[in-house]
């Protein structure tokens, strides 16, 4: 049959194009600053993740030479206790624990703390790191070495999942897509956004941007910071250093909430892009799951040609992902396929439901700079 064969050909063409472009970027040498730079890791911290203490301790014990600035809510007793215990356990490490009241209505709670904290940093470089993210020593030093005045350097996320199905499914989605989302367009254009889980910039560059004050009313801090950087001619540098994120989800409902939040943020990103950029993003990212649905439906139709072409397509797909992700945890065939098939459903959910849950908080989202607590 012509149609199943055409769907498979188009699917593989897009997949191999993205994989080839991502590999091209991965093979390029990173330009490093040979001068050693002092750095403070600034982390807004919120309790609720059972792995919080272990993740924070991993960074403290592995990232030699870094100072830490932990930003904790005044009413978050659990997070405060975790931070105090770690500071007592590692007296040789410079750990500053700062307490903050709740942000006002319509203010991003993460940016609220960052805006008040960054001026107290005494080092050259501020490295903003989420409280569920870890850096290996070499990735940390590579990221800092690439940080130069007038630039924001960001890393690539890689999820390390717990053994439960929801965590593994979420991790598979991220790991299958991170390289082929952040990297393919780099040979042709600057990054569209940055990875808000981890980014580094000079303190003087942050002062040039006006700190985080101009974007306090934006819900998606990474998108807002990227737009702010472009307005001030600050370059975004996508580094290939890996940011390891510890994934721990309670159940499938928690997984659905996380995917819903990410997809809602993606719709906010698309709103601000030109028609041409939207088309490119759809062709590289949005079309793939739809083609995969068409291929599977064709295979289930009972046609031998559709079954053969579809099976070959799925084998090439899995082989490409395993090849690209070698050394990064690989790709589980069933979970990888399921996570891609679910993407259109998650996007539809985000378009229909504009409320998100963020750990213990819930927000009604109207636009990136207009949201209210619920």
Coordinates of N, CA, C and O in Angstrom, one line a residue, residues 44 103-116 118-119 128 152 193-196 199 201 205-232 234 236 268 272 358 367-371:
X44 N 16.6 27.6 44.1 CA 15.3 27.7 44.8 C 14.9 26.3 45.2 O 14.9 25.4 44.4
X103 N 5.6 34.4 47.6 CA 5.5 35.5 46.6 C 4.1 36.0 46.5 O 3.1 35.2 46.8
X104 N 3.9 37.2 46.1 CA 2.6 37.8 46.0 C 1.9 37.2 44.8 O 2.5 36.6 43.9
X105 N 0.6 37.4 44.7 CA -0.3 36.9 43.7 C 0.3 37.4 42.3 O 0.6 38.6 42.1
X106 N 0.4 36.5 41.4 CA 0.9 36.8 40.0 C 2.4 36.9 39.9 O 2.8 37.3 38.8
X107 N 3.1 36.6 40.9 CA 4.6 36.6 40.9 C 5.1 35.2 40.8 O 4.7 34.4 41.6
X108 N 6.0 34.9 39.9 CA 6.6 33.6 39.8 C 7.4 33.3 41.1 O 8.4 34.1 41.4
X109 N 7.1 32.3 41.9 CA 7.7 32.1 43.2 C 9.2 31.7 43.0 O 10.0 32.1 43.9
X110 N 9.6 31.1 42.0 CA 11.0 30.8 41.8 C 11.8 32.1 41.4 O 12.9 32.3 42.0
X111 N 11.3 32.9 40.5 CA 11.9 34.1 40.2 C 11.9 35.1 41.3 O 12.9 35.9 41.5
X112 N 10.9 35.1 42.1 CA 10.8 36.0 43.3 C 12.0 35.8 44.2 O 12.6 36.7 44.7
X113 N 12.4 34.5 44.4 CA 13.5 34.2 45.3 C 14.8 34.6 44.6 O 15.8 35.1 45.2
X114 N 14.9 34.2 43.3 CA 16.2 34.5 42.6 C 16.5 36.0 42.5 O 17.6 36.4 42.6
X115 N 15.4 36.8 42.3 CA 15.6 38.2 42.2 C 16.2 38.8 43.5 O 17.0 39.8 43.4
X116 N 15.7 38.3 44.6 CA 16.2 38.9 45.9 C 17.6 38.3 46.2 O 18.3 38.9 47.0
X118 N 20.3 37.1 44.0 CA 21.4 37.1 43.1 C 22.5 38.2 43.4 O 23.7 38.0 43.2
X119 N 22.0 39.3 44.0 CA 22.9 40.4 44.3 C 23.8 40.0 45.5 O 24.9 40.6 45.7
X128 N 22.3 28.8 38.1 CA 21.0 28.5 38.6 C 20.6 27.0 38.3 O 20.7 26.6 37.1
X152 N 24.6 33.4 28.2 CA 23.9 32.5 29.1 C 24.2 31.1 28.6 O 23.9 30.8 27.4
X193 N 15.0 28.8 23.1 CA 14.8 29.0 24.5 C 16.0 28.4 25.2 O 17.0 28.0 24.6
X194 N 15.9 28.3 26.6 CA 17.0 27.7 27.3 C 16.4 26.7 28.3 O 15.2 26.7 28.6
X195 N 17.3 25.8 28.8 CA 16.8 24.8 29.7 C 16.8 25.4 31.1 O 17.9 25.6 31.7
X196 N 15.6 25.7 31.7 CA 15.5 26.4 32.9 C 16.0 25.6 34.1 O 16.1 26.1 35.2
X199 N 21.3 26.7 34.1 CA 22.0 27.7 33.2 C 22.9 28.5 34.1 O 22.8 28.7 35.3
X201 N 25.5 32.2 34.1 CA 25.8 33.5 33.5 C 26.6 34.3 34.5 O 26.6 34.1 35.7
X205 N 26.6 40.1 33.7 CA 25.6 39.8 32.6 C 24.2 39.9 33.2 O 23.3 40.5 32.6
X206 N 24.0 39.3 34.3 CA 22.7 39.4 35.0 C 22.3 40.8 35.4 O 21.1 41.2 35.2
X207 N 23.3 41.6 35.8 CA 23.0 43.0 36.1 C 22.6 43.7 34.8 O 21.8 44.6 34.8
X208 N 23.2 43.4 33.7 CA 22.9 44.0 32.4 C 21.4 43.7 32.0 O 20.8 44.6 31.4
X209 N 20.9 42.6 32.4 CA 19.6 42.2 32.1 C 18.6 42.9 33.1 O 17.4 42.8 32.9
X210 N 19.1 43.5 34.2 CA 18.2 44.0 35.2 C 17.8 43.0 36.2 O 16.8 43.1 36.9
X211 N 18.7 41.9 36.3 CA 18.3 40.8 37.2 C 17.1 40.1 36.7 O 16.9 40.0 35.5
X212 N 16.3 39.5 37.6 CA 15.1 38.8 37.3 C 13.9 39.7 37.4 O 12.8 39.2 37.1
X213 N 14.1 40.9 37.8 CA 12.9 41.8 38.0 C 12.0 42.0 36.8 O 10.8 42.0 36.9
X214 N 12.6 42.1 35.6 CA 11.7 42.3 34.4 C 10.8 41.2 34.1 O 9.8 41.3 33.3
X215 N 11.1 40.0 34.6 CA 10.3 38.8 34.3 C 9.6 38.2 35.5 O 9.1 37.0 35.4
X216 N 9.4 38.9 36.6 CA 8.8 38.4 37.8 C 7.4 37.9 37.5 O 6.9 37.0 38.2
X217 N 6.7 38.5 36.6 CA 5.3 38.2 36.3 C 5.1 37.1 35.3 O 4.0 36.9 34.8
X218 N 6.2 36.5 34.9 CA 6.1 35.4 33.9 C 6.2 34.0 34.6 O 7.0 33.8 35.5
X219 N 5.3 33.1 34.2 CA 5.2 31.8 34.8 C 6.3 30.9 34.3 O 6.9 30.2 35.1
X220 N 6.6 30.9 33.0 CA 7.7 30.1 32.5 C 9.0 30.9 32.5 O 9.3 31.6 31.6
X221 N 9.8 30.6 33.5 CA 11.0 31.5 33.7 C 12.0 31.3 32.6 O 12.7 32.2 32.2
X222 N 12.2 30.0 32.1 CA 13.2 29.8 31.0 C 12.8 30.6 29.8 O 13.7 31.2 29.1
X223 N 11.6 30.5 29.3 CA 11.1 31.2 28.1 C 11.3 32.7 28.3 O 11.8 33.4 27.5
X224 N 10.9 33.2 29.5 CA 10.9 34.7 29.8 C 12.4 35.1 29.8 O 12.7 36.2 29.3
X225 N 13.3 34.4 30.4 CA 14.7 34.8 30.5 C 15.3 34.7 29.1 O 16.1 35.6 28.8
X226 N 14.9 33.8 28.3 CA 15.5 33.7 26.9 C 15.0 34.9 26.1 O 15.8 35.6 25.4
X227 N 13.8 35.3 26.2 CA 13.3 36.5 25.5 C 14.0 37.8 26.1 O 14.4 38.7 25.3
X228 N 14.2 37.9 27.4 CA 14.9 39.0 28.0 C 16.3 39.1 27.5 O 16.8 40.2 27.2
X229 N 17.0 37.9 27.4 CA 18.3 37.9 26.9 C 18.4 38.4 25.5 O 19.3 39.2 25.1
X230 N 17.5 38.0 24.6 CA 17.5 38.5 23.2 C 17.3 40.0 23.1 O 17.9 40.6 22.3
X231 N 16.5 40.5 24.0 CA 16.2 42.0 23.9 C 17.5 42.8 24.3 O 17.6 43.9 23.9
X232 N 18.3 42.2 25.1 CA 19.5 42.8 25.6 C 20.8 42.3 24.8 O 21.9 42.6 25.3
X234 N 22.1 39.5 24.6 CA 22.8 38.5 25.4 C 22.6 37.1 24.7 O 21.5 36.7 24.5
X236 N 22.5 33.2 23.9 CA 22.2 31.9 24.6 C 23.1 30.8 24.0 O 23.0 30.6 22.7
X268 N 2.8 28.1 25.3 CA 3.1 29.5 25.6 C 4.3 29.9 24.8 O 4.4 31.1 24.3
X272 N 4.5 33.0 21.0 CA 5.4 34.1 20.9 C 6.3 34.0 19.6 O 7.1 34.9 19.4
X358 N 1.8 22.6 40.3 CA 3.2 22.7 40.5 C 3.6 22.3 41.9 O 3.5 23.1 42.8
X367 N -1.8 33.5 30.2 CA -0.7 33.8 29.3 C 0.6 33.7 30.1 O 0.5 33.5 31.4
X368 N 1.7 33.8 29.5 CA 3.0 33.6 30.2 C 3.1 34.7 31.3 O 3.8 34.5 32.4
X369 N 2.6 35.9 31.1 CA 2.7 36.9 32.1 C 1.4 37.2 32.8 O 1.2 38.3 33.4
X370 N 0.5 36.3 32.8 CA -0.8 36.4 33.5 C -1.2 35.1 34.0 O -1.7 34.2 33.3
X371 N -1.1 34.9 35.3 CA -1.6 33.7 36.0 C -2.0 34.0 37.4 O -1.5 34.9 38.0

